[in-house]
CSV table of C-alpha atoms in Angstrom, one decimal:
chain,number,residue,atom,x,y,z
A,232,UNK,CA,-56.0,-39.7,38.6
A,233,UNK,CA,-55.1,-37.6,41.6
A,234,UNK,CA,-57.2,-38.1,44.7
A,235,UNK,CA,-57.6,-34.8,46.2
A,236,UNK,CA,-60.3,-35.3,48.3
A,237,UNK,CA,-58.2,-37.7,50.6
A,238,UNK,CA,-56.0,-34.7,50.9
A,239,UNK,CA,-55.9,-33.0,55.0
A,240,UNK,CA,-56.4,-29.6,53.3
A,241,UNK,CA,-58.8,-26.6,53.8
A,242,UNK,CA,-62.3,-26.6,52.5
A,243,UNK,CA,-61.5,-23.7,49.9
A,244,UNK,CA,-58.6,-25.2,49.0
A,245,UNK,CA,-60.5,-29.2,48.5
A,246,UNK,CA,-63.1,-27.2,46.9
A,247,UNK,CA,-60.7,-25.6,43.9
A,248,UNK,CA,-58.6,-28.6,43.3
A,249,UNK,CA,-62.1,-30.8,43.0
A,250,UNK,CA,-62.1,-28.3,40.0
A,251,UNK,CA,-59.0,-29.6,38.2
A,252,UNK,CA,-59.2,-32.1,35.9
A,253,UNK,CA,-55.4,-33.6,35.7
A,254,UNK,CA,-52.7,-36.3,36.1
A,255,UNK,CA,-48.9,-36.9,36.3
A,256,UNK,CA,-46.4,-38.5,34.3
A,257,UNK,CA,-42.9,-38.9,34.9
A,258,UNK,CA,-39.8,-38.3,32.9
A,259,UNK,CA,-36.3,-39.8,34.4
A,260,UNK,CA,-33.0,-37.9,34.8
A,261,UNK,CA,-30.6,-40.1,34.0
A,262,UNK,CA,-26.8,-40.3,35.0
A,263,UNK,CA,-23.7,-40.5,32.6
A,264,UNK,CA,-24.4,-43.8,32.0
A,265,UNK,CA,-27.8,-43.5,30.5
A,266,UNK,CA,-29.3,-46.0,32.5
A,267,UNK,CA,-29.3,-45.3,36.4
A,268,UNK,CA,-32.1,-43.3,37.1
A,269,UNK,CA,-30.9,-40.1,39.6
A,270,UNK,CA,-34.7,-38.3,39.6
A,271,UNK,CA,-38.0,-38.5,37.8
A,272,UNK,CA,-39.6,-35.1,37.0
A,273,UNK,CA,-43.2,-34.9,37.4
A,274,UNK,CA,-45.4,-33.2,34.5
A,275,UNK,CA,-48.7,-32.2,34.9
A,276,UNK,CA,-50.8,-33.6,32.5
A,277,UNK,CA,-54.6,-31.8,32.0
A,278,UNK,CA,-57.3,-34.1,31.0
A,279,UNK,CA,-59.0,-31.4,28.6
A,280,UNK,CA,-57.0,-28.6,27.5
A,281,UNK,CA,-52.4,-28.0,27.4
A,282,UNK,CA,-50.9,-27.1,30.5
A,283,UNK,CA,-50.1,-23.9,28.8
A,284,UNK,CA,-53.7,-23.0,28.4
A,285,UNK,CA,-54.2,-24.3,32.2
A,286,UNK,CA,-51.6,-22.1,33.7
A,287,UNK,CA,-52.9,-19.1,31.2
A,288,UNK,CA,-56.0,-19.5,32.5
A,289,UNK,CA,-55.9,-19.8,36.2
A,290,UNK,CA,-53.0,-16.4,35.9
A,291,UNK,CA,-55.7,-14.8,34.3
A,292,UNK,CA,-57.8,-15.6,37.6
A,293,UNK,CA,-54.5,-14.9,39.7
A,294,UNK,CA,-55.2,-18.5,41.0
A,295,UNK,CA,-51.8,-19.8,40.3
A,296,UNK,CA,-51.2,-21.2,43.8
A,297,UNK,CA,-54.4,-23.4,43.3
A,298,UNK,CA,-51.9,-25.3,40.8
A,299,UNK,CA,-49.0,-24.5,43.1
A,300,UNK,CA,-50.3,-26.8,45.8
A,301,UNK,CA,-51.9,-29.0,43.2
A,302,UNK,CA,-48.5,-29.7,41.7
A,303,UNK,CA,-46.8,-30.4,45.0
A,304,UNK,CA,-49.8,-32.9,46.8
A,305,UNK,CA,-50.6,-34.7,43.1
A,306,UNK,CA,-47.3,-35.2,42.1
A,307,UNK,CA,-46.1,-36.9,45.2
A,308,UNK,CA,-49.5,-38.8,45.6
A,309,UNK,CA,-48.6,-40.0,42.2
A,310,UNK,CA,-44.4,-40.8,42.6
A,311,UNK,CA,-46.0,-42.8,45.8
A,312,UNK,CA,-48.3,-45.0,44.4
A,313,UNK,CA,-46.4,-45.7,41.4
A,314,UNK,CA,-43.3,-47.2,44.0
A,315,UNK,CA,-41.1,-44.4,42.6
A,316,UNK,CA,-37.5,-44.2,45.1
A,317,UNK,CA,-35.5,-41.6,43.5
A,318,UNK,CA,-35.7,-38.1,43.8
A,319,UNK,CA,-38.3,-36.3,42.9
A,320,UNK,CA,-38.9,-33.5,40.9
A,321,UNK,CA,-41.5,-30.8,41.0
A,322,UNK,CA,-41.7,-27.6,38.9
A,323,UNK,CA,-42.7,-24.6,41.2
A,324,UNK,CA,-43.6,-21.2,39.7
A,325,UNK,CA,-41.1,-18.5,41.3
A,326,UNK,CA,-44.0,-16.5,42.5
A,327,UNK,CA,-45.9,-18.7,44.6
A,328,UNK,CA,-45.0,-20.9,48.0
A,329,UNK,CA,-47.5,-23.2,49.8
A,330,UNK,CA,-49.0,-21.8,53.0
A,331,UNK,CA,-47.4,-22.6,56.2
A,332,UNK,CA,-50.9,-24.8,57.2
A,333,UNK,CA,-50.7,-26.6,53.4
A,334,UNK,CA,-46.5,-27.0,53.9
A,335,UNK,CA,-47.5,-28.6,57.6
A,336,UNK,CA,-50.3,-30.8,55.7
A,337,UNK,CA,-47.4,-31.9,52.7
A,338,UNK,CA,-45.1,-33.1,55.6
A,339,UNK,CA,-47.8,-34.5,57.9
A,340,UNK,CA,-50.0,-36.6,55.3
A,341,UNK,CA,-46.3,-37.6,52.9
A,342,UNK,CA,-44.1,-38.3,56.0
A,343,UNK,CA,-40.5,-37.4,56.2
A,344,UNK,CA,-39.2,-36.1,52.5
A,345,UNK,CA,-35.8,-35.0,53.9
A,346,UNK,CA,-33.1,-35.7,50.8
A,347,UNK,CA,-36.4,-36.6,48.5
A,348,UNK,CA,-37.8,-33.4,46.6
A,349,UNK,CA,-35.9,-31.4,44.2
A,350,UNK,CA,-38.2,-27.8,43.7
A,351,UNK,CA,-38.1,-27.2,39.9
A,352,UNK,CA,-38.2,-23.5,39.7
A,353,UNK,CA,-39.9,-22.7,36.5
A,354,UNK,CA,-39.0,-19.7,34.1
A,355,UNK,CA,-42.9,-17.6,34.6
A,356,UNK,CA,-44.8,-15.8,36.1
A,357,UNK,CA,-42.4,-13.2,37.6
A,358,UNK,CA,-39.8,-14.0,40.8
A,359,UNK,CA,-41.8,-12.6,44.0
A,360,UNK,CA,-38.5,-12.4,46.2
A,361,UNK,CA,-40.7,-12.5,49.1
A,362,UNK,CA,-42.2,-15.8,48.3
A,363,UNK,CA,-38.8,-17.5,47.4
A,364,UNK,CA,-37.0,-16.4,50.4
A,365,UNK,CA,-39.3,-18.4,52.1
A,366,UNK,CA,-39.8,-21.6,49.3
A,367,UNK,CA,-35.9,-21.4,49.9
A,368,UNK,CA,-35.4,-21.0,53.5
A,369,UNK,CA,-38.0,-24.3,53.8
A,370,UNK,CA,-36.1,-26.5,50.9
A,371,UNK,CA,-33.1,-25.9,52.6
A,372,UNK,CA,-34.4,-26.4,56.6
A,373,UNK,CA,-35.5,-30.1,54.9
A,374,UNK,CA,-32.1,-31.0,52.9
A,375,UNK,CA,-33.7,-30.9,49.6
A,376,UNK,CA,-32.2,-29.3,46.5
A,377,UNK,CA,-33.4,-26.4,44.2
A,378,UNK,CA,-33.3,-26.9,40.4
A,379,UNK,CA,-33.5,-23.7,37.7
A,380,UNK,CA,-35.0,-24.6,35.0
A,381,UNK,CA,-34.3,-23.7,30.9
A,382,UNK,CA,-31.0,-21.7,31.5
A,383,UNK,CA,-30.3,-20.6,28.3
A,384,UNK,CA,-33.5,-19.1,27.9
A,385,UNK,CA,-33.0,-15.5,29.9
A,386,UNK,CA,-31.4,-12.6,29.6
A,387,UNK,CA,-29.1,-12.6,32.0
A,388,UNK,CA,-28.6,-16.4,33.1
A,389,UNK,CA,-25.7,-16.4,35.6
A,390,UNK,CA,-27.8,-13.6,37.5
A,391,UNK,CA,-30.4,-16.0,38.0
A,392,UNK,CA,-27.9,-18.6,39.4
A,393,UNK,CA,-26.7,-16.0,41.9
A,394,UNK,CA,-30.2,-14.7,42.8
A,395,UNK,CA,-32.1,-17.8,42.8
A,396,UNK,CA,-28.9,-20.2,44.1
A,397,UNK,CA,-30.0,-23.6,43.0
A,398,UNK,CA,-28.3,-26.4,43.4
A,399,UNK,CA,-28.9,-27.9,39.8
A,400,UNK,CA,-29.1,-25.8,36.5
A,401,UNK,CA,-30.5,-27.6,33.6
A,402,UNK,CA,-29.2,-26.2,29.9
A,403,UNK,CA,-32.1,-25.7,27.6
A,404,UNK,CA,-32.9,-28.0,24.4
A,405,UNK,CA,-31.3,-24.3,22.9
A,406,UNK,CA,-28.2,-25.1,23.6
A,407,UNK,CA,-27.4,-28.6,22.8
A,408,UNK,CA,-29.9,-29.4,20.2
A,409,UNK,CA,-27.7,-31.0,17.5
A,410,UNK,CA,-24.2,-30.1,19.3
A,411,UNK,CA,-22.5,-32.8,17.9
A,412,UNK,CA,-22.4,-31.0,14.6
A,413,UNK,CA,-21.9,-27.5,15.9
A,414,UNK,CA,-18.8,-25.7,16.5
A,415,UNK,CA,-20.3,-22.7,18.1
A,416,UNK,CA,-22.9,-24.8,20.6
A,417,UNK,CA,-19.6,-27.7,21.7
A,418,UNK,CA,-17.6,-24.2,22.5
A,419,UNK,CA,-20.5,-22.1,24.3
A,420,UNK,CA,-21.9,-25.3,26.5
A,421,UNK,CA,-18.9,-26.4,27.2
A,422,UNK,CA,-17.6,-22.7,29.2
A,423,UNK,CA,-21.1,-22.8,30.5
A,424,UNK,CA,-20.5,-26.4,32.4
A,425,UNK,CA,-17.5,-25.1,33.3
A,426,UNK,CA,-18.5,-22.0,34.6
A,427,UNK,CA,-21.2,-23.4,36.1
A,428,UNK,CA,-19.2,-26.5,37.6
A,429,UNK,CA,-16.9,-23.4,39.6
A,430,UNK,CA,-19.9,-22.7,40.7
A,431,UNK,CA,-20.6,-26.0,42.5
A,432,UNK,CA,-23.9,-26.8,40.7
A,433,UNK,CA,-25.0,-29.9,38.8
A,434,UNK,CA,-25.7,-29.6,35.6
A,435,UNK,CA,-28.2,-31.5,33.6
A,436,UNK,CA,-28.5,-31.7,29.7
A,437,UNK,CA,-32.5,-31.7,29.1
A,438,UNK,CA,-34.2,-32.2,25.7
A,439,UNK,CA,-31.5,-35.0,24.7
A,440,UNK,CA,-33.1,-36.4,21.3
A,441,UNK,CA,-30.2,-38.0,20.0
A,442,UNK,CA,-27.1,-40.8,20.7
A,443,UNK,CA,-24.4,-38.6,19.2
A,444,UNK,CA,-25.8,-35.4,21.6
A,445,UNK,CA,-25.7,-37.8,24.2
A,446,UNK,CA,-22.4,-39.0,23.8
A,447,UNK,CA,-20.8,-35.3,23.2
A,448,UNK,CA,-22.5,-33.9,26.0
A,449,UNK,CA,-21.2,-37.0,28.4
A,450,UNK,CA,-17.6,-36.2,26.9
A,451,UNK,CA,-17.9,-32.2,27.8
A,452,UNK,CA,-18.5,-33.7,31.5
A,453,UNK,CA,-22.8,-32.4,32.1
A,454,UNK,CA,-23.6,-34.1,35.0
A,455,UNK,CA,-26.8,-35.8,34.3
A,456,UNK,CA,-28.9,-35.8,31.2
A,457,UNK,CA,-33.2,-36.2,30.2
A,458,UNK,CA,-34.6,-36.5,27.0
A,459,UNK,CA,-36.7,-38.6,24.6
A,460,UNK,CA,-33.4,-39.9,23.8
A,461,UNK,CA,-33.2,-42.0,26.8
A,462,UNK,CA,-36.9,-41.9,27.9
A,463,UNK,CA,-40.0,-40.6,27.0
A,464,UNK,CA,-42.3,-39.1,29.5
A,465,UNK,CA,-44.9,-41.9,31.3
């Protein structure tokens, strides 16, 4: 269980996380190998309803930065206490960014995360430019990386890359679900690592379910690979 109430935040702000009812679990990202852990992705985990019906609900309430900041303090309260010492990641919505007061609180009450925290940008609500000039301009100020999440997913993928410049891309579960077998999926993921790889970006294979999608997608040169394949979510 997340402690908020330890947390050096506003009243308002105590007040509204007091109101959530959730934990974190971690999922590793692994390297080529499949056994050296490079990062652990936290997932939010509600007590008494999905996170889809969470987020649904407090967008509905345009309160989506309530679980912005609850992300960012109860994931890293939780990577701490559990001893954690890789990287961290944490999915972000690309329309909110904590408040200059909550981003001094983060830093002040965590201590230095220089090189620690990868910022998962998520696929919803809608981009605010605004708000990720300045999620960006921070990430970067502190030497931690920017991931894009579900490529594969959009419309128009590589013009996300070159709006939202992250340093990783992970492929979605689309794209390499059984792509041992399929001709089509080897051909299509392998231009995208490439293309992406010109690029300079780390690519990560997520949703790996399977030892022979593993092993293709280790031959085609992905950079780092999740799934229940190598670990489940705890």
């Amino acid at each position: 269980m997340i402690y908020y109430d330890q947390l050096p935040l506003s009243e308002d702000i105590l007040k509204a996380l007091a109101e959530l009812n959730i934990d974190y679990v971690f999922q590793p990202i692994f390297y080529p190998d499949g056994k050296q852990i490079y990062a652990r992705e936290a997932l939010m985990r509600p007590k008494d309803k999905t996170v889809t019906e969470l987020i649904d609900e407090y967008a509905k309430m345009d309160k989506l930065h309530i679980i912005e900041v609850a992300t960012f303090f109860g994931a890293m309260q939780a990577f701490i206490l559990r001893g954690y010492t890789e990287w961290i990641s944490v999915n972000s919505f690309p329309s909110e960014c904590m408040s200059e007061d909550e981003a001094k609180a983060f830093a002040d009450y965590f201590g230095d995360i220089r090189g620690k925290l990868i910022i998962e940008m998520l696929e919803y609500p809608e981009l605010s430019v605004s708000k990720w000039t300045t999620k960006n301009e921070s990430v970067r100020l502190m030497d931690n990386l920017i991931s894009m999440d579900d490529y594969g997913t959009g419309i128009n993928d590589f013009g996300k890359v070159d709006i939202l410049k992250p340093d990783i891309v992970k492929l979605d579960r689309s794209l390499i679900s059984d792509i041992d077998k399929d001709k089509y999926k080897q051909s299509n993921c392998k231009e995208i690592i490439d293309l992406l790889h010109m690029m300079n970006k780390i690519v990560v294979a997520e949703g790996v379910e399977t030892k022979e999608e593993f092993e293709y997608l280790v031959s085609i040169e992905a950079d780092l690979f999740q799934g229940y394949y190598l670990a489940r979510p705890q």
